Amino acid sequence: MQINYKLQDRFDLAIFFPALALTIIGLMAIYSATVNHPTASGNFNKQLVSAMIAVFVFIIVYSLPQRTFQIFAIPTYLVSLLLLVAVLIMGKTVYGSRSWLSFGPIGFQPSEIAKLGTILALSYWLTYKNRDINNIKDIGFALLIGFVPVLLILFEPDTGTAIVFMIITISLIYWSGISLFGLFVVLSPGIVTFASLLGLHVFIFAMVMVAVALFFFKRDLFNSATVFILNLGASFFFDYAFKLLKPHQQKRIESFLDPSADPLGSGYNALQAKLAIGSGGIFGKGFLQGNQTQLRFIPEQWTDFIYCVIGEEFGFIGSIIVLVLFLIIFIRLLNLSSLAKDRFSVLVIVGILSLLFSHFSINIGMNVGITPVIGLPLPFLSFGGSSLLVNMTMLGIVLNIYKNRKLHT
Amino acid sequence: MNDTNFGSIFRKRLVFLVITIFFAIIVMQQFSMQVIDQPTYSEKADENSVKPIYQTAPRGVFFDRNDEVLVGNKPSFTLRITPADYDKNLTPYLEAIIGVEKGYINKILKQNENYSKYIPRRIAKDVDFRVIAWYEENASKLKGVDYVIETQRDYSFGITGSHMFGYTKEISSLLLQRRKNEYMMGDEIGFSGIEKTYEDILRGEKGIKYVLVDSHQKTIGRYKNGDEDKNAIKGYDLILTIDKDAQQVAEEAFKDKRGALVALEPSTGEVIAFVSAPEYNLADFASVTSNEIWTKLNIDEDKPMFNRATMSIYSPGSTFKMVSALAALEEGIIDSSYRVHCGGGFQFGDRFFKCLHVHGTVDLKTAIEKSCNTYFYQLALKIGLDRWSSYGAKLGFGHKTGLDISEESPGILPTRKYYDKAFGLNRWPKGILVSLGIGQGELSVTPIQLAQYAALFANYGQSAKTHFLKGYVETLTGKYTEVQPRYYDIGVSKESFDVVREAMYRVVNRAGTAGNIRLPDIAIAGKTGTAQNPHGEDHAVFIGFAPYDNPKIAIAVIVENAGFGSVNAAPIARDVIKAYLQKDKPKEKSANLAAKSLGGEKSAD
């Protein structure tokens, strides 16, 4: 097939423009949240520079030959693992997590690079020659690729990012065509573990459900017993891991499960965020007019709570605009996944979609108070150079795949 | 294009469903928050806009042992700037009218720029009423500037006492970090002396007035009609052990002199008078201290900021001879009849140690009375370094007396370990001991240690830790709590003390070195000394106590660069003793303590 030289055939504006619009809205929100802040008032300029660099990097990535991503998949992954180990040894601790590496004046979060590395490596591995995704060995290895970074990030500890990695891994395995039983094997330990958090009765109920499901799958006794023990083991392991968490992280999980338990602790941010959004009303209080934001009731609002600046100052209408922009990106990514020319590219796009969507849903969910407060930035809007750079790089990869979709069919 | 198995339609639809359902949930949640429940959230958000306005509490007042006010409070005007509303172009006018150097306001704003712009910064305390009148006239043009009435320290009660009272200072950002639960930016905190030690009970509790502010921080009314407001509660009043009359006499005597004086009540360790001269003017610290004053105080060669009474270390000179005397008697090395011939000095090895006179054959009491060096050179050799330093330590040297201010030095009491370290194990010359026998050499003491030493002789080795605080009055209940002195006994026999005390009596009342201060009606016992000063003229030292039979006051006086103790230090001690013992005492402890406490009422809005 010939390359069509019309612009809209080589460049998907339906993804790029919403992303650019979100970045600009993010800059406005960051300006609003920091303009009256004594120590963070330089953040707007920093983010503006990051945005320009990010767009520049986006153009470079977009222009690369498509083979690049396949070639660099495994090396990127291995380098990012090395960086994740390095950060545990010599990283800088910010807000209780050792997640920053600094080279002179430049600091970045290796976990951001690892997101890219993991998506590429998993996609590469899952589509390499004759993989059988329903083979327990192949599932196991795919899980290994996804969960090594999860483990390293849990040591930082950065729960939110670790959850994102799990979602990415499961999404890619799911998209590779895993059977219902396979998916059950992968997912049930997670569900059982969550149930164990809610109390002994819920846990026992979940284990009974696992047993019932196993009965209906009609696998042989050995397989069924293995899965059952896997489930038990996972929840006990989690119980152990929970005790390893920092007290403030345990608190966050507990305060989600029982919001009334800790109204002034981790619940405070969530409450103040809800007040900001709720008081914004339909049309919002106007740019720079939100008193929750301007009087700084929400600590570090320009990072994880940037969405409530929009909710407060631009109201329901403004929030809907942001939500719709995200929706356009997600739906477009989903559609592009079936346009890509090879399985690798399909999985890369799905990985990127799952990454952006998990960030988005966890962040927005905590801002409007329906998910626990887990520190994760909102893509394109939150303050943070590493995150913006990696997100733009990913869109560069997506559009690169789009540009090359009609070659060598 | 792609195989149908891969990324099947079902999978795609499922993901599409997950995304859209999530969006629907978020939109519904936000609709319910921002449209349906908006009034509730708005109301709650407005409650956030309640702003506390803090009022500083007056600090507790200092009274002397007879309930005379020593340090009080007075109202004063404090000028403030709120950076959020402030126009920097006003700075030159403000600086001119309050009379500070250029750049002063900018410096204060810079120091605190990490705090919220909406918190007012104090830029000048105790400003003149003229400035307030000017402000009132121009208030509409002076956006972001206001003033509040606060209380500040009042030092107009006839005594100075700068080193014992100490001063308060605006809390440093470093300290604020550590104590951010108790203090706020701009708060005063006790920085030295008694103000520092008793900060926790002196500072009282801040008052809080809640007001409603709009999003521009403009006050729009009171919150809940002031039901939640709290009045400021004044800090506890302190009853100090100081005697104002004795203190006044002591301060008067040290005008234009350098040195220190400490007077104690021997049985309790209470400080009756306390002077470190030269003093500094505490009133300079009551408001914001200008750079000019700081610089002047810090470059002054007389070091007025230095607490000589507790931190300056002097060579005690002959006043230290009683350590040897007491050690020798108590350890049975000699009895009081032991005699030494003084031919004007003592040859030890290849060195000749001089005595000031030729005393002939003297016994112990005469040796103290006449301050014969020869006698004590030899006595020190008999006692030996270990026993000598152990009695020095018993009598309070080489460690802090435990006075309740943080500025105190332990001095130096040389021990075997000290010399082993300086010269190598056992390689120190024995001549050292000869010098120590007359209170010279590496030995260094503070005036308060000397006063405590005098007190121990006065009261036969029984006393209590030195202290300033007699008791305090709780503001709300008016309850008076007496502080229990920490008593101790050094465990030396009365017989040994009797010999030395009698010799000290003779120093003043026979043909001794301090005959010049003899009083007809008060029997003073004491000892003069001349502390060698490598940097200039010797210091005059006198320690003593009175009355001899039933001591009520023990005293140590050091006058720097004043030569002989008898001429220059002893008369000051006599005057203070007189002032303390000869007045119409005891005054009735006034029952209405609270009424006297200035600024004791809850502070006005």
Short mmCIF file of N, CA and C in Angstrom, two decimals, chain A residues 36 38-39 174-178 272 274-275 277-279 281-282 289 291-292 295-297 307 311 315-316 319-320 323 326-327 330-331 334-335 338-341 343 346-347 357 360-361 364 368 370, chain B residues 1-3 5-8 10-12 14-16 18-20 22-23 25-27 29-31 33-35 37-38 40-42 44-46 48-49 113-118 213-217:
data_model
loop_
_atom_site.label_atom_id
_atom_site.label_comp_id
_atom_site.label_asym_id
_atom_site.label_seq_id
_atom_site.Cartn_x
_atom_site.Cartn_y
_atom_site.Cartn_z
N ASN A 36 0.30 32.11 44.34
CA ASN A 36 0.39 32.74 45.66
C ASN A 36 1.21 31.91 46.64
N PRO A 38 4.57 30.58 48.42
CA PRO A 38 5.90 31.13 48.61
C PRO A 38 7.03 30.29 48.01
N THR A 39 6.89 28.94 48.07
CA THR A 39 8.03 28.15 47.63
C THR A 39 7.80 27.49 46.28
N TYR A 174 -4.19 -9.93 29.07
CA TYR A 174 -5.59 -10.05 28.67
C TYR A 174 -5.74 -9.85 27.17
N TRP A 175 -5.11 -8.81 26.63
CA TRP A 175 -5.25 -8.50 25.22
C TRP A 175 -4.59 -9.55 24.33
N SER A 176 -3.61 -10.26 24.89
CA SER A 176 -2.93 -11.29 24.10
C SER A 176 -3.82 -12.51 23.89
N GLY A 177 -5.00 -12.51 24.48
CA GLY A 177 -5.92 -13.59 24.22
C GLY A 177 -5.90 -14.69 25.24
N ILE A 178 -5.76 -14.30 26.47
CA ILE A 178 -5.76 -15.33 27.52
C ILE A 178 -7.16 -15.92 27.67
N GLN A 272 -10.67 17.93 51.75
CA GLN A 272 -10.46 19.28 51.21
C GLN A 272 -10.62 19.28 49.69
N LYS A 274 -12.57 17.32 47.97
CA LYS A 274 -14.01 17.25 47.69
C LYS A 274 -14.67 18.61 47.90
N LEU A 275 -14.24 19.31 48.97
CA LEU A 275 -14.81 20.63 49.23
C LEU A 275 -14.51 21.58 48.08
N ILE A 277 -13.88 20.83 44.91
CA ILE A 277 -14.64 20.49 43.70
C ILE A 277 -16.12 20.81 43.90
N GLY A 278 -16.67 20.36 45.05
CA GLY A 278 -18.08 20.54 45.29
C GLY A 278 -18.48 22.01 45.31
N SER A 279 -17.63 22.85 45.94
CA SER A 279 -17.99 24.26 46.05
C SER A 279 -17.83 24.99 44.72
N GLY A 281 -19.31 24.32 41.95
CA GLY A 281 -20.61 24.50 41.29
C GLY A 281 -20.54 24.25 39.79
N ILE A 282 -21.56 24.71 39.09
CA ILE A 282 -21.66 24.43 37.66
C ILE A 282 -20.59 25.18 36.85
N GLN A 289 -9.75 32.42 41.34
CA GLN A 289 -10.72 32.88 42.33
C GLN A 289 -11.12 31.80 43.32
N ASN A 291 -11.15 29.89 46.49
CA ASN A 291 -10.45 30.17 47.76
C ASN A 291 -9.84 28.93 48.38
N GLN A 292 -10.38 27.76 48.08
CA GLN A 292 -9.73 26.53 48.54
C GLN A 292 -8.33 26.44 47.95
N LEU A 295 -6.13 29.82 48.95
CA LEU A 295 -5.73 29.87 50.36
C LEU A 295 -4.99 28.61 50.76
N ARG A 296 -4.74 27.76 49.77
CA ARG A 296 -3.88 26.60 49.95
C ARG A 296 -4.35 25.65 51.05
N PHE A 297 -5.61 25.24 50.94
CA PHE A 297 -6.11 24.26 51.91
C PHE A 297 -5.63 22.86 51.56
N TYR A 307 -6.55 18.25 39.72
CA TYR A 307 -7.89 18.19 39.15
C TYR A 307 -8.90 19.02 39.95
N GLY A 311 -11.85 21.69 39.06
CA GLY A 311 -13.20 21.53 39.59
C GLY A 311 -13.67 22.78 40.32
N GLY A 315 -15.44 24.72 37.55
CA GLY A 315 -16.73 24.10 37.82
C GLY A 315 -16.99 22.80 37.05
N PHE A 316 -18.26 22.43 37.07
CA PHE A 316 -18.70 21.19 36.42
C PHE A 316 -18.40 21.24 34.93
N SER A 319 -14.72 20.74 34.26
CA SER A 319 -14.34 19.36 34.53
C SER A 319 -14.78 18.46 33.38
N ILE A 320 -16.01 18.70 32.90
CA ILE A 320 -16.52 17.86 31.82
C ILE A 320 -15.63 18.01 30.58
N LEU A 323 -12.67 15.92 31.15
CA LEU A 323 -13.02 14.50 31.06
C LEU A 323 -13.22 14.09 29.59
N PHE A 326 -9.98 13.64 27.76
CA PHE A 326 -9.40 12.34 28.09
C PHE A 326 -10.14 11.22 27.36
N LEU A 327 -11.47 11.31 27.37
CA LEU A 327 -12.27 10.27 26.74
C LEU A 327 -11.91 10.15 25.26
N PHE A 330 -8.68 8.25 24.98
CA PHE A 330 -8.80 6.81 25.29
C PHE A 330 -9.50 6.05 24.16
N ILE A 331 -10.64 6.61 23.70
CA ILE A 331 -11.39 5.93 22.65
C ILE A 331 -10.55 5.84 21.37
N LEU A 334 -8.02 3.19 21.68
CA LEU A 334 -8.64 1.89 21.54
C LEU A 334 -8.86 1.57 20.05
N ASN A 335 -9.32 2.57 19.32
CA ASN A 335 -9.54 2.36 17.89
C ASN A 335 -8.23 2.16 17.14
N SER A 338 -6.62 -1.33 16.75
CA SER A 338 -6.96 -2.29 15.69
C SER A 338 -6.48 -1.84 14.31
N LEU A 339 -5.93 -0.63 14.24
CA LEU A 339 -5.38 -0.18 12.96
C LEU A 339 -3.92 -0.56 12.80
N ALA A 340 -3.25 -0.85 13.93
CA ALA A 340 -1.81 -1.08 13.86
C ALA A 340 -1.52 -2.30 13.00
N LYS A 341 -0.30 -2.30 12.42
CA LYS A 341 -0.03 -3.30 11.40
C LYS A 341 0.52 -4.60 11.96
N ARG A 343 1.21 -7.25 15.70
CA ARG A 343 0.77 -7.53 17.06
C ARG A 343 1.56 -6.72 18.09
N VAL A 346 0.10 -3.33 18.30
CA VAL A 346 -1.20 -3.39 18.97
C VAL A 346 -1.00 -3.38 20.48
N LEU A 347 -0.10 -4.28 20.94
CA LEU A 347 0.10 -4.39 22.39
C LEU A 347 0.70 -3.11 22.97
N PHE A 357 -4.98 5.24 31.28
CA PHE A 357 -6.29 5.09 31.90
C PHE A 357 -6.18 4.79 33.39
N PHE A 360 -5.28 7.95 35.11
CA PHE A 360 -6.44 8.83 35.06
C PHE A 360 -7.51 8.40 36.07
N SER A 361 -7.84 7.10 36.05
CA SER A 361 -8.96 6.68 36.89
C SER A 361 -8.60 6.74 38.37
N ILE A 364 -8.37 10.72 39.23
CA ILE A 364 -9.67 11.40 39.27
C ILE A 364 -10.53 10.81 40.38
N VAL A 368 -12.31 13.03 43.34
CA VAL A 368 -13.74 13.17 43.61
C VAL A 368 -14.17 12.26 44.77
N ILE A 370 -13.89 8.79 45.29
CA ILE A 370 -14.45 7.45 45.18
C ILE A 370 -13.37 6.37 45.20
N MET B 1 -5.66 -6.85 7.52
CA MET B 1 -4.76 -5.94 8.22
C MET B 1 -4.27 -6.57 9.53
N ASN B 2 -5.15 -6.92 10.40
CA ASN B 2 -4.70 -7.69 11.55
C ASN B 2 -5.61 -8.90 11.72
N ASP B 3 -5.04 -9.93 12.31
CA ASP B 3 -5.83 -11.15 12.37
C ASP B 3 -6.96 -11.00 13.37
N ASN B 5 -8.39 -12.95 15.40
CA ASN B 5 -8.24 -13.55 16.72
C ASN B 5 -7.69 -12.54 17.72
N PHE B 6 -6.80 -11.75 17.16
CA PHE B 6 -6.04 -10.90 18.05
C PHE B 6 -6.79 -9.61 18.32
N GLY B 7 -6.90 -9.24 19.57
CA GLY B 7 -7.65 -8.05 19.91
C GLY B 7 -9.06 -8.18 19.40
N SER B 8 -9.69 -9.27 19.73
CA SER B 8 -11.01 -9.57 19.20
C SER B 8 -12.00 -8.47 19.56
N PHE B 10 -14.73 -8.69 21.00
CA PHE B 10 -15.24 -8.82 22.36
C PHE B 10 -14.36 -8.09 23.37
N ARG B 11 -13.07 -8.33 23.21
CA ARG B 11 -12.14 -7.70 24.15
C ARG B 11 -12.20 -6.18 24.06
N LYS B 12 -12.29 -5.73 22.82
CA LYS B 12 -12.33 -4.31 22.58
C LYS B 12 -13.59 -3.70 23.21
N LEU B 14 -15.30 -4.88 25.65
CA LEU B 14 -15.21 -4.93 27.11
C LEU B 14 -14.43 -3.73 27.64
N VAL B 15 -13.31 -3.45 26.98
CA VAL B 15 -12.49 -2.31 27.42
C VAL B 15 -13.27 -1.00 27.22
N PHE B 16 -13.95 -0.91 26.07
CA PHE B 16 -14.76 0.28 25.81
C PHE B 16 -15.80 0.47 26.92
N VAL B 18 -15.62 -0.66 30.04
CA VAL B 18 -14.97 -0.25 31.29
C VAL B 18 -14.72 1.26 31.28
N ILE B 19 -14.20 1.76 30.15
CA ILE B 19 -13.89 3.19 30.08
C ILE B 19 -15.15 4.03 30.20
N THR B 20 -16.19 3.67 29.45
CA THR B 20 -17.39 4.50 29.48
C THR B 20 -18.11 4.42 30.83
N PHE B 22 -16.72 3.96 33.69
CA PHE B 22 -15.96 4.79 34.62
C PHE B 22 -16.29 6.27 34.42
N PHE B 23 -16.34 6.67 33.16
CA PHE B 23 -16.69 8.07 32.87
C PHE B 23 -18.07 8.41 33.41
N ILE B 25 -19.58 7.09 35.90
CA ILE B 25 -19.54 7.19 37.36
C ILE B 25 -18.96 8.56 37.77
N ILE B 26 -17.85 8.93 37.13
CA ILE B 26 -17.22 10.21 37.49
C ILE B 26 -18.18 11.37 37.21
N VAL B 27 -18.80 11.35 36.07
CA VAL B 27 -19.70 12.45 35.72
C VAL B 27 -20.86 12.52 36.71
N GLN B 29 -20.87 11.39 39.81
CA GLN B 29 -20.33 11.83 41.10
C GLN B 29 -20.12 13.34 41.10
N GLN B 30 -19.55 13.85 40.01
CA GLN B 30 -19.31 15.29 39.97
C GLN B 30 -20.61 16.08 39.83
N PHE B 31 -21.55 15.50 39.13
CA PHE B 31 -22.84 16.18 39.03
C PHE B 31 -23.48 16.29 40.41
N MET B 33 -21.92 16.26 43.25
CA MET B 33 -21.15 17.16 44.11
C MET B 33 -21.34 18.62 43.71
N GLN B 34 -21.20 18.88 42.40
CA GLN B 34 -21.10 20.27 41.97
C GLN B 34 -22.44 20.91 41.65
N VAL B 35 -23.43 20.08 41.35
CA VAL B 35 -24.72 20.66 41.00
C VAL B 35 -25.74 20.45 42.12
N ASP B 37 -25.28 18.92 45.36
CA ASP B 37 -24.84 19.22 46.72
C ASP B 37 -23.96 20.46 46.81
N GLN B 38 -23.91 21.23 45.76
CA GLN B 38 -23.03 22.40 45.75
C GLN B 38 -23.23 23.30 46.97
N THR B 40 -24.14 22.61 50.03
CA THR B 40 -23.54 22.00 51.21
C THR B 40 -22.01 22.15 51.17
N TYR B 41 -21.46 21.82 50.02
CA TYR B 41 -20.00 21.90 49.90
C TYR B 41 -19.53 23.34 50.05
N SER B 42 -20.29 24.27 49.46
CA SER B 42 -19.91 25.68 49.55
C SER B 42 -19.88 26.13 51.00
N LYS B 44 -19.46 24.32 53.62
CA LYS B 44 -18.31 23.74 54.32
C LYS B 44 -17.02 24.43 53.91
N ALA B 45 -16.92 24.76 52.64
CA ALA B 45 -15.71 25.43 52.17
C ALA B 45 -15.59 26.80 52.81
N ASP B 46 -16.75 27.46 53.02
CA ASP B 46 -16.71 28.77 53.66
C ASP B 46 -16.22 28.69 55.09
N ASN B 48 -14.01 26.99 56.03
CA ASN B 48 -12.56 27.05 55.89
C ASN B 48 -12.08 28.48 55.98
N SER B 49 -12.96 29.39 55.63
CA SER B 49 -12.55 30.78 55.57
C SER B 49 -12.66 31.48 56.92
N GLU B 113 9.79 35.25 54.10
CA GLU B 113 9.04 35.11 52.85
C GLU B 113 8.51 33.70 52.61
N ASN B 114 9.00 32.73 53.40
CA ASN B 114 8.51 31.37 53.21
C ASN B 114 7.16 31.13 53.87
N TYR B 115 6.68 32.10 54.61
CA TYR B 115 5.40 31.90 55.26
C TYR B 115 4.29 32.56 54.43
N SER B 116 3.07 32.20 54.77
CA SER B 116 1.94 32.73 54.01
C SER B 116 1.98 34.25 53.95
N LYS B 117 1.64 34.78 52.80
CA LYS B 117 1.61 36.22 52.59
C LYS B 117 0.54 36.89 53.43
N TYR B 118 -0.38 36.08 53.94
CA TYR B 118 -1.51 36.66 54.65
C TYR B 118 -1.24 36.81 56.15
N VAL B 213 -13.38 35.55 56.86
CA VAL B 213 -12.71 36.32 55.82
C VAL B 213 -13.23 35.87 54.46
N ASP B 214 -13.23 36.77 53.52
CA ASP B 214 -13.60 36.38 52.17
C ASP B 214 -12.35 35.84 51.46
N SER B 215 -12.51 35.51 50.18
CA SER B 215 -11.37 34.86 49.52
C SER B 215 -10.20 35.81 49.35
N HIS B 216 -10.44 37.12 49.60
CA HIS B 216 -9.30 38.05 49.56
C HIS B 216 -8.76 38.32 50.95
N GLN B 217 -9.21 37.49 51.90
CA GLN B 217 -8.75 37.61 53.28
C GLN B 217 -9.23 38.87 53.96
#
